[in-house]
Amino acid sequence: MSKTLQAIRGMNDILPEQTPLWRYFEGRVASLLDGYGYRQIRMPIVEFTELFKRSIGEVTDIVEKEMYTFEDRNGDSLTLRPEGTAACVRAVLEHGLAGGGQTQKLWYIGPMFRHERPQKGRYRQFHQIGVEVFNIDGPDIDAELIVLTWRLWGLLGIRDAVTLELNSLGTSEARARYREALVDYLSARAERLDEDSRRRLASNPLRILDSKVAETQALLVDAPKLADYLDEESRVHFEGLKARLDAAGIPYVINPKLVRGLDYYSKTVFEWVTDKLGAQGTVCAGGRYDGLVEQMGGKPTPGVGFAMGIERLVLLIETLDQVPAEIARQVDLYLCAFGEPAELAALALAERLRDQLPGLRLQLNAGGGSFKSQLKKADKSGALYALVMGEDELARQVVGCKPLRDDSEQQNIAWAALAEHLAARI
Ligand code: ATP
Ligand code: MG
């Protein structure tokens, strides 16, 4: 196939074998969030480029080199959203959802786009579920976000494989003081920094903390520590969060180097990481962004949120063999019919069964075929029973009910009694 008729590198089809696990995952998250009182919001996938520049920050990896930006026919600069928070804040402001100090607990799901180097767990179109809370400034809500993700890991059977990393970035004033100290320290030793870090020294020095270069990390051992620059308010907030996590029995590791890639965070930042997926180990990440709404033209409004990467979590569920057996089966019954008179009766019977048994997953054979070929299709469908309607069955107003997953005998069941017979078995 010519290259331009193939999917774009890093943008994947999610094939029918995969979608049951995706739907299982998405369903679990949606009902969990319902249970904690979060409401779904759906934003467009495309926004003005300016929105992301203003919120994410000009000197971040995303804005500097990862955005899919284009000019539309009016000459406006638009961007495929690289993350959800910016658009969510925009929608909240535009519709006054957080006006007058009212609390909003929101979530969203959907594709995000970043021009990164595709590899396992890292794609150019990927999917996130994100949660954002507005107008609650205490550590209780930071804790709730972490508690509910912890519950989710439990529901999905992946809790033992993830670790919570926590840090506090302080207020933007505290961070500015720290930034200055860090820049002083590193500038005096700039010749030992890697090239990327040297560039960041001027633009985004905090990002140097999570540099992967060993020599840079060695240099950082004696560098000033963010924790020593925390303001009192942020310190108390962080202690409050830790106390709540202790009370809920959730283990965590303080990672003083956790700074996150986006500019807008303040106070709490956290990541759930796993060592089971290789280099792409962060499955969920978030933090507090008390300054963001104001930065985007609204009134000062505390905010906190996180986003989880669906591809990585689905991969983790598979890697840990936690795919529930029941999601593999998508068909309960496969109805075979032989000859047109039987096909007509089978169609009517199928529709009656759907009326009688809501939620029934019934596949009616289409395209004809011999007894052998239809039964083969029935077996391949994963159905528990094949229902057989031939001339004989039609004449007697019964249907053959053939168990496909055990050795029990085939039975003939009268049409009128079929729904009741099946209800007890599937
Ligand atoms: P990373 O450090 O892995 O690049 P990030 O800090 O850029 O992640 P966020 O912007 O915080 O990621 O997004 C939240 C989550 O979305 C990540 O923890 C990850 O699970 C997922 N994610 C981010 N970028 C990608 C991608 N390119 N492909 C797949 N999942 C991704
Ligand atoms: Mg990234």
PDB file of C-alpha atoms in Angstrom, residues 10-222:
ATOM      1  CA  GLY A  10       2.157   7.021  15.656  1.00  0.00           C
ATOM      2  CA  MET A  11      -1.601   7.192  15.018  1.00  0.00           C
ATOM      3  CA  ASN A  12      -3.128   3.783  15.544  1.00  0.00           C
ATOM      4  CA  ASP A  13      -6.261   1.942  14.625  1.00  0.00           C
ATOM      5  CA  ILE A  14      -7.727   0.274  17.662  1.00  0.00           C
ATOM      6  CA  LEU A  15      -8.819  -3.026  16.209  1.00  0.00           C
ATOM      7  CA  PRO A  16     -11.873  -5.134  17.142  1.00  0.00           C
ATOM      8  CA  GLU A  17      -9.700  -7.504  19.222  1.00  0.00           C
ATOM      9  CA  GLN A  18      -8.642  -4.519  21.317  1.00  0.00           C
ATOM     10  CA  THR A  19     -11.859  -2.566  21.716  1.00  0.00           C
ATOM     11  CA  PRO A  20     -13.454  -4.829  24.345  1.00  0.00           C
ATOM     12  CA  LEU A  21     -10.575  -4.081  26.712  1.00  0.00           C
ATOM     13  CA  TRP A  22     -10.767  -0.351  25.913  1.00  0.00           C
ATOM     14  CA  ARG A  23     -14.485  -0.312  26.572  1.00  0.00           C
ATOM     15  CA  TYR A  24     -14.052  -2.270  29.787  1.00  0.00           C
ATOM     16  CA  PHE A  25     -11.401   0.205  30.932  1.00  0.00           C
ATOM     17  CA  GLU A  26     -13.410   3.275  29.942  1.00  0.00           C
ATOM     18  CA  GLY A  27     -16.554   1.868  31.541  1.00  0.00           C
ATOM     19  CA  ARG A  28     -14.777   1.190  34.831  1.00  0.00           C
ATOM     20  CA  VAL A  29     -13.353   4.701  34.964  1.00  0.00           C
ATOM     21  CA  ALA A  30     -16.670   6.330  34.050  1.00  0.00           C
ATOM     22  CA  SER A  31     -18.626   4.537  36.752  1.00  0.00           C
ATOM     23  CA  LEU A  32     -15.896   5.160  39.312  1.00  0.00           C
ATOM     24  CA  LEU A  33     -15.986   8.900  38.555  1.00  0.00           C
ATOM     25  CA  ASP A  34     -19.791   8.882  38.726  1.00  0.00           C
ATOM     26  CA  GLY A  35     -19.436   7.349  42.159  1.00  0.00           C
ATOM     27  CA  TYR A  36     -17.258  10.235  43.348  1.00  0.00           C
ATOM     28  CA  GLY A  37     -19.536  12.935  41.949  1.00  0.00           C
ATOM     29  CA  TYR A  38     -17.577  13.977  38.863  1.00  0.00           C
ATOM     30  CA  ARG A  39     -19.458  15.099  35.744  1.00  0.00           C
ATOM     31  CA  GLN A  40     -18.319  14.638  32.175  1.00  0.00           C
ATOM     32  CA  ILE A  41     -17.503  17.539  29.868  1.00  0.00           C
ATOM     33  CA  ARG A  42     -16.734  17.222  26.145  1.00  0.00           C
ATOM     34  CA  MET A  43     -14.544  19.829  24.482  1.00  0.00           C
ATOM     35  CA  PRO A  44     -13.574  20.228  20.799  1.00  0.00           C
ATOM     36  CA  ILE A  45     -10.393  18.560  19.609  1.00  0.00           C
ATOM     37  CA  VAL A  46      -9.154  21.725  17.878  1.00  0.00           C
ATOM     38  CA  GLU A  47      -8.583  25.083  19.573  1.00  0.00           C
ATOM     39  CA  PHE A  48      -6.789  28.330  18.766  1.00  0.00           C
ATOM     40  CA  THR A  49      -3.030  27.808  19.030  1.00  0.00           C
ATOM     41  CA  GLU A  50      -2.835  30.778  21.380  1.00  0.00           C
ATOM     42  CA  LEU A  51      -4.794  28.859  24.038  1.00  0.00           C
ATOM     43  CA  PHE A  52      -2.082  26.234  24.388  1.00  0.00           C
ATOM     44  CA  LYS A  53       0.789  28.716  24.199  1.00  0.00           C
ATOM     45  CA  ARG A  54      -0.757  30.777  26.953  1.00  0.00           C
ATOM     46  CA  SER A  55      -1.666  27.923  29.279  1.00  0.00           C
ATOM     47  CA  ILE A  56       0.990  25.256  28.785  1.00  0.00           C
ATOM     48  CA  GLY A  57       3.822  27.775  28.446  1.00  0.00           C
ATOM     49  CA  GLU A  58       5.986  28.832  25.499  1.00  0.00           C
ATOM     50  CA  VAL A  59       9.124  27.078  26.699  1.00  0.00           C
ATOM     51  CA  THR A  60       7.813  23.590  27.231  1.00  0.00           C
ATOM     52  CA  ASP A  61       8.446  20.497  25.133  1.00  0.00           C
ATOM     53  CA  ILE A  62       4.820  20.460  24.050  1.00  0.00           C
ATOM     54  CA  VAL A  63       4.639  24.004  22.727  1.00  0.00           C
ATOM     55  CA  GLU A  64       8.211  24.145  21.425  1.00  0.00           C
ATOM     56  CA  LYS A  65       8.180  20.968  19.383  1.00  0.00           C
ATOM     57  CA  GLU A  66       5.196  18.685  19.792  1.00  0.00           C
ATOM     58  CA  MET A  67       2.084  20.524  18.611  1.00  0.00           C
ATOM     59  CA  TYR A  68       0.155  19.813  15.429  1.00  0.00           C
ATOM     60  CA  THR A  69      -0.485  23.374  14.337  1.00  0.00           C
ATOM     61  CA  PHE A  70      -1.986  24.521  11.051  1.00  0.00           C
ATOM     62  CA  GLU A  71      -3.646  27.473   9.438  1.00  0.00           C
ATOM     63  CA  ASP A  72      -7.305  26.995   8.580  1.00  0.00           C
ATOM     64  CA  ARG A  73      -9.001  28.542   5.573  1.00  0.00           C
ATOM     65  CA  ASN A  74      -9.549  31.820   7.402  1.00  0.00           C
ATOM     66  CA  GLY A  75      -5.873  32.120   8.207  1.00  0.00           C
ATOM     67  CA  ASP A  76      -6.420  31.379  11.909  1.00  0.00           C
ATOM     68  CA  SER A  77      -3.716  29.359  13.631  1.00  0.00           C
ATOM     69  CA  LEU A  78      -5.323  26.243  15.090  1.00  0.00           C
ATOM     70  CA  THR A  79      -3.845  23.311  16.996  1.00  0.00           C
ATOM     71  CA  LEU A  80      -4.936  19.741  17.616  1.00  0.00           C
ATOM     72  CA  ARG A  81      -5.129  19.609  21.384  1.00  0.00           C
ATOM     73  CA  PRO A  82      -1.992  18.130  22.982  1.00  0.00           C
ATOM     74  CA  GLU A  83      -3.705  17.808  26.384  1.00  0.00           C
ATOM     75  CA  GLY A  84      -7.088  18.507  27.956  1.00  0.00           C
ATOM     76  CA  THR A  85      -6.595  20.962  30.799  1.00  0.00           C
ATOM     77  CA  ALA A  86      -6.256  24.079  28.630  1.00  0.00           C
ATOM     78  CA  ALA A  87      -9.480  23.433  26.735  1.00  0.00           C
ATOM     79  CA  CYS A  88     -11.293  22.464  29.932  1.00  0.00           C
ATOM     80  CA  VAL A  89     -10.284  25.710  31.634  1.00  0.00           C
ATOM     81  CA  ARG A  90     -11.303  27.608  28.509  1.00  0.00           C
ATOM     82  CA  ALA A  91     -14.745  25.973  28.535  1.00  0.00           C
ATOM     83  CA  VAL A  92     -15.176  26.587  32.254  1.00  0.00           C
ATOM     84  CA  LEU A  93     -14.364  30.273  31.770  1.00  0.00           C
ATOM     85  CA  GLU A  94     -16.430  30.655  28.635  1.00  0.00           C
ATOM     86  CA  HIS A  95     -19.545  29.209  30.273  1.00  0.00           C
ATOM     87  CA  GLY A  96     -18.981  30.673  33.712  1.00  0.00           C
ATOM     88  CA  LEU A  97     -18.929  27.192  35.276  1.00  0.00           C
ATOM     89  CA  ALA A  98     -16.677  28.234  38.138  1.00  0.00           C
ATOM     90  CA  GLY A  99     -18.110  31.710  38.609  1.00  0.00           C
ATOM     91  CA  GLY A 100     -18.957  32.957  42.092  1.00  0.00           C
ATOM     92  CA  GLY A 101     -16.605  30.426  43.608  1.00  0.00           C
ATOM     93  CA  GLN A 102     -18.767  27.453  42.725  1.00  0.00           C
ATOM     94  CA  THR A 103     -17.130  24.054  42.829  1.00  0.00           C
ATOM     95  CA  GLN A 104     -16.782  22.040  39.632  1.00  0.00           C
ATOM     96  CA  LYS A 105     -15.636  18.433  39.513  1.00  0.00           C
ATOM     97  CA  LEU A 106     -15.239  17.540  35.834  1.00  0.00           C
ATOM     98  CA  TRP A 107     -13.807  14.766  33.683  1.00  0.00           C
ATOM     99  CA  TYR A 108     -13.225  14.192  29.990  1.00  0.00           C
ATOM    100  CA  ILE A 109     -11.995  11.491  27.665  1.00  0.00           C
ATOM    101  CA  GLY A 110     -10.588  11.617  24.183  1.00  0.00           C
ATOM    102  CA  PRO A 111      -7.681  11.740  21.783  1.00  0.00           C
ATOM    103  CA  MET A 112      -4.692  14.058  22.252  1.00  0.00           C
ATOM    104  CA  PHE A 113      -2.028  14.838  19.646  1.00  0.00           C
ATOM    105  CA  ARG A 114       1.703  15.346  20.092  1.00  0.00           C
ATOM    106  CA  HIS A 115       4.419  15.095  17.471  1.00  0.00           C
ATOM    107  CA  GLU A 116       6.743  12.844  19.471  1.00  0.00           C
ATOM    108  CA  ARG A 117       8.952   9.940  18.419  1.00  0.00           C
ATOM    109  CA  PRO A 118       6.590   6.960  18.295  1.00  0.00           C
ATOM    110  CA  GLN A 119       7.602   3.961  20.394  1.00  0.00           C
ATOM    111  CA  LYS A 120       5.969   1.529  22.796  1.00  0.00           C
ATOM    112  CA  GLY A 121       3.657   3.556  25.041  1.00  0.00           C
ATOM    113  CA  ARG A 122       4.309   6.802  23.146  1.00  0.00           C
ATOM    114  CA  TYR A 123       2.200   7.769  20.167  1.00  0.00           C
ATOM    115  CA  ARG A 124       1.275  10.844  18.150  1.00  0.00           C
ATOM    116  CA  GLN A 125      -2.424  10.332  18.663  1.00  0.00           C
ATOM    117  CA  PHE A 126      -3.026   8.916  22.120  1.00  0.00           C
ATOM    118  CA  HIS A 127      -5.966   8.942  24.497  1.00  0.00           C
ATOM    119  CA  GLN A 128      -6.421  10.351  27.941  1.00  0.00           C
ATOM    120  CA  ILE A 129      -9.015  10.428  30.632  1.00  0.00           C
ATOM    121  CA  GLY A 130      -8.603  13.642  32.572  1.00  0.00           C
ATOM    122  CA  VAL A 131     -10.152  15.041  35.728  1.00  0.00           C
ATOM    123  CA  GLU A 132     -10.199  18.712  36.744  1.00  0.00           C
ATOM    124  CA  VAL A 133     -11.547  20.306  39.931  1.00  0.00           C
ATOM    125  CA  PHE A 134     -12.136  24.027  40.366  1.00  0.00           C
ATOM    126  CA  ASN A 135     -12.542  26.195  43.450  1.00  0.00           C
ATOM    127  CA  ILE A 136     -11.342  23.818  46.139  1.00  0.00           C
ATOM    128  CA  ASP A 137      -7.994  24.949  47.490  1.00  0.00           C
ATOM    129  CA  GLY A 138      -7.288  22.462  50.272  1.00  0.00           C
ATOM    130  CA  PRO A 139      -5.279  19.247  50.260  1.00  0.00           C
ATOM    131  CA  ASP A 140      -8.478  17.237  50.846  1.00  0.00           C
ATOM    132  CA  ILE A 141      -9.322  17.387  47.157  1.00  0.00           C
ATOM    133  CA  ASP A 142      -5.748  16.593  46.070  1.00  0.00           C
ATOM    134  CA  ALA A 143      -6.096  13.533  48.301  1.00  0.00           C
ATOM    135  CA  GLU A 144      -9.461  12.604  46.791  1.00  0.00           C
ATOM    136  CA  LEU A 145      -7.974  12.573  43.290  1.00  0.00           C
ATOM    137  CA  ILE A 146      -5.231  10.246  44.451  1.00  0.00           C
ATOM    138  CA  VAL A 147      -7.594   8.061  46.494  1.00  0.00           C
ATOM    139  CA  LEU A 148      -9.909   7.537  43.545  1.00  0.00           C
ATOM    140  CA  THR A 149      -7.077   6.581  41.199  1.00  0.00           C
ATOM    141  CA  TRP A 150      -5.802   4.172  43.863  1.00  0.00           C
ATOM    142  CA  ARG A 151      -9.253   2.602  43.959  1.00  0.00           C
ATOM    143  CA  LEU A 152      -9.210   2.363  40.167  1.00  0.00           C
ATOM    144  CA  TRP A 153      -5.874   0.524  40.181  1.00  0.00           C
ATOM    145  CA  GLY A 154      -7.428  -1.904  42.651  1.00  0.00           C
ATOM    146  CA  LEU A 155     -10.507  -2.471  40.465  1.00  0.00           C
ATOM    147  CA  LEU A 156      -8.290  -3.091  37.454  1.00  0.00           C
ATOM    148  CA  GLY A 157      -5.929  -5.464  39.270  1.00  0.00           C
ATOM    149  CA  ILE A 158      -2.823  -3.349  38.653  1.00  0.00           C
ATOM    150  CA  ARG A 159      -2.340  -1.774  42.067  1.00  0.00           C
ATOM    151  CA  ASP A 160       0.780  -3.765  42.929  1.00  0.00           C
ATOM    152  CA  ALA A 161       2.501  -2.565  39.774  1.00  0.00           C
ATOM    153  CA  VAL A 162       2.210   1.194  40.307  1.00  0.00           C
ATOM    154  CA  THR A 163       3.944   3.601  42.668  1.00  0.00           C
ATOM    155  CA  LEU A 164       2.833   7.070  43.629  1.00  0.00           C
ATOM    156  CA  GLU A 165       5.467   9.794  43.376  1.00  0.00           C
ATOM    157  CA  LEU A 166       4.727  13.114  45.033  1.00  0.00           C
ATOM    158  CA  ASN A 167       6.291  16.527  45.228  1.00  0.00           C
ATOM    159  CA  SER A 168       5.343  20.096  46.015  1.00  0.00           C
ATOM    160  CA  LEU A 169       6.417  22.907  43.712  1.00  0.00           C
ATOM    161  CA  GLY A 170       5.314  25.632  46.115  1.00  0.00           C
ATOM    162  CA  THR A 171       3.672  28.855  45.058  1.00  0.00           C
ATOM    163  CA  SER A 172       4.928  30.608  41.955  1.00  0.00           C
ATOM    164  CA  GLU A 173       6.782  33.123  44.182  1.00  0.00           C
ATOM    165  CA  ALA A 174       8.561  30.337  46.068  1.00  0.00           C
ATOM    166  CA  ARG A 175       9.382  28.660  42.804  1.00  0.00           C
ATOM    167  CA  ALA A 176      10.804  31.901  41.411  1.00  0.00           C
ATOM    168  CA  ARG A 177      13.139  32.195  44.424  1.00  0.00           C
ATOM    169  CA  TYR A 178      14.213  28.616  43.996  1.00  0.00           C
ATOM    170  CA  ARG A 179      14.705  29.052  40.268  1.00  0.00           C
ATOM    171  CA  GLU A 180      17.084  31.881  40.929  1.00  0.00           C
ATOM    172  CA  ALA A 181      19.147  29.827  43.374  1.00  0.00           C
ATOM    173  CA  LEU A 182      19.240  26.880  40.982  1.00  0.00           C
ATOM    174  CA  VAL A 183      20.292  29.044  38.050  1.00  0.00           C
ATOM    175  CA  ASP A 184      23.067  30.624  40.137  1.00  0.00           C
ATOM    176  CA  TYR A 185      24.351  27.211  41.142  1.00  0.00           C
ATOM    177  CA  LEU A 186      24.160  25.686  37.659  1.00  0.00           C
ATOM    178  CA  SER A 187      25.450  28.755  35.789  1.00  0.00           C
ATOM    179  CA  ALA A 188      28.660  28.546  37.779  1.00  0.00           C
ATOM    180  CA  ARG A 189      29.002  24.961  36.515  1.00  0.00           C
ATOM    181  CA  ALA A 190      27.479  25.366  33.064  1.00  0.00           C
ATOM    182  CA  GLU A 191      30.402  23.720  31.252  1.00  0.00           C
ATOM    183  CA  ARG A 192      29.476  20.404  32.913  1.00  0.00           C
ATOM    184  CA  LEU A 193      25.816  20.520  31.794  1.00  0.00           C
ATOM    185  CA  ASP A 194      24.538  18.642  28.772  1.00  0.00           C
ATOM    186  CA  GLU A 195      23.479  20.715  25.790  1.00  0.00           C
ATOM    187  CA  ASP A 196      19.718  20.477  26.390  1.00  0.00           C
ATOM    188  CA  SER A 197      20.109  21.477  30.016  1.00  0.00           C
ATOM    189  CA  ARG A 198      22.329  24.415  29.117  1.00  0.00           C
ATOM    190  CA  ARG A 199      19.617  25.649  26.802  1.00  0.00           C
ATOM    191  CA  ARG A 200      17.010  25.182  29.534  1.00  0.00           C
ATOM    192  CA  LEU A 201      19.117  27.120  32.005  1.00  0.00           C
ATOM    193  CA  ALA A 202      17.875  30.267  30.323  1.00  0.00           C
ATOM    194  CA  SER A 203      14.356  29.157  29.417  1.00  0.00           C
ATOM    195  CA  ASN A 204      13.009  26.553  31.845  1.00  0.00           C
ATOM    196  CA  PRO A 205      15.674  25.674  34.437  1.00  0.00           C
ATOM    197  CA  LEU A 206      13.403  23.508  36.620  1.00  0.00           C
ATOM    198  CA  ARG A 207      13.171  20.991  33.807  1.00  0.00           C
ATOM    199  CA  ILE A 208      16.889  20.334  34.249  1.00  0.00           C
ATOM    200  CA  LEU A 209      15.979  18.477  37.433  1.00  0.00           C
ATOM    201  CA  ASP A 210      14.452  15.602  35.469  1.00  0.00           C
ATOM    202  CA  SER A 211      17.259  15.427  32.899  1.00  0.00           C
ATOM    203  CA  LYS A 212      18.197  11.844  32.040  1.00  0.00           C
ATOM    204  CA  VAL A 213      21.912  12.675  31.557  1.00  0.00           C
ATOM    205  CA  ALA A 214      24.030  11.050  34.276  1.00  0.00           C
ATOM    206  CA  GLU A 215      26.586  13.835  34.513  1.00  0.00           C
ATOM    207  CA  THR A 216      23.838  16.420  34.904  1.00  0.00           C
ATOM    208  CA  GLN A 217      22.230  14.335  37.614  1.00  0.00           C
ATOM    209  CA  ALA A 218      25.591  14.079  39.381  1.00  0.00           C
ATOM    210  CA  LEU A 219      25.883  17.847  39.282  1.00  0.00           C
ATOM    211  CA  LEU A 220      22.424  18.160  40.834  1.00  0.00           C
ATOM    212  CA  VAL A 221      23.303  16.142  43.943  1.00  0.00           C
ATOM    213  CA  ASP A 222      24.661  19.219  45.696  1.00  0.00           C
TER     214      ASP A 222
END
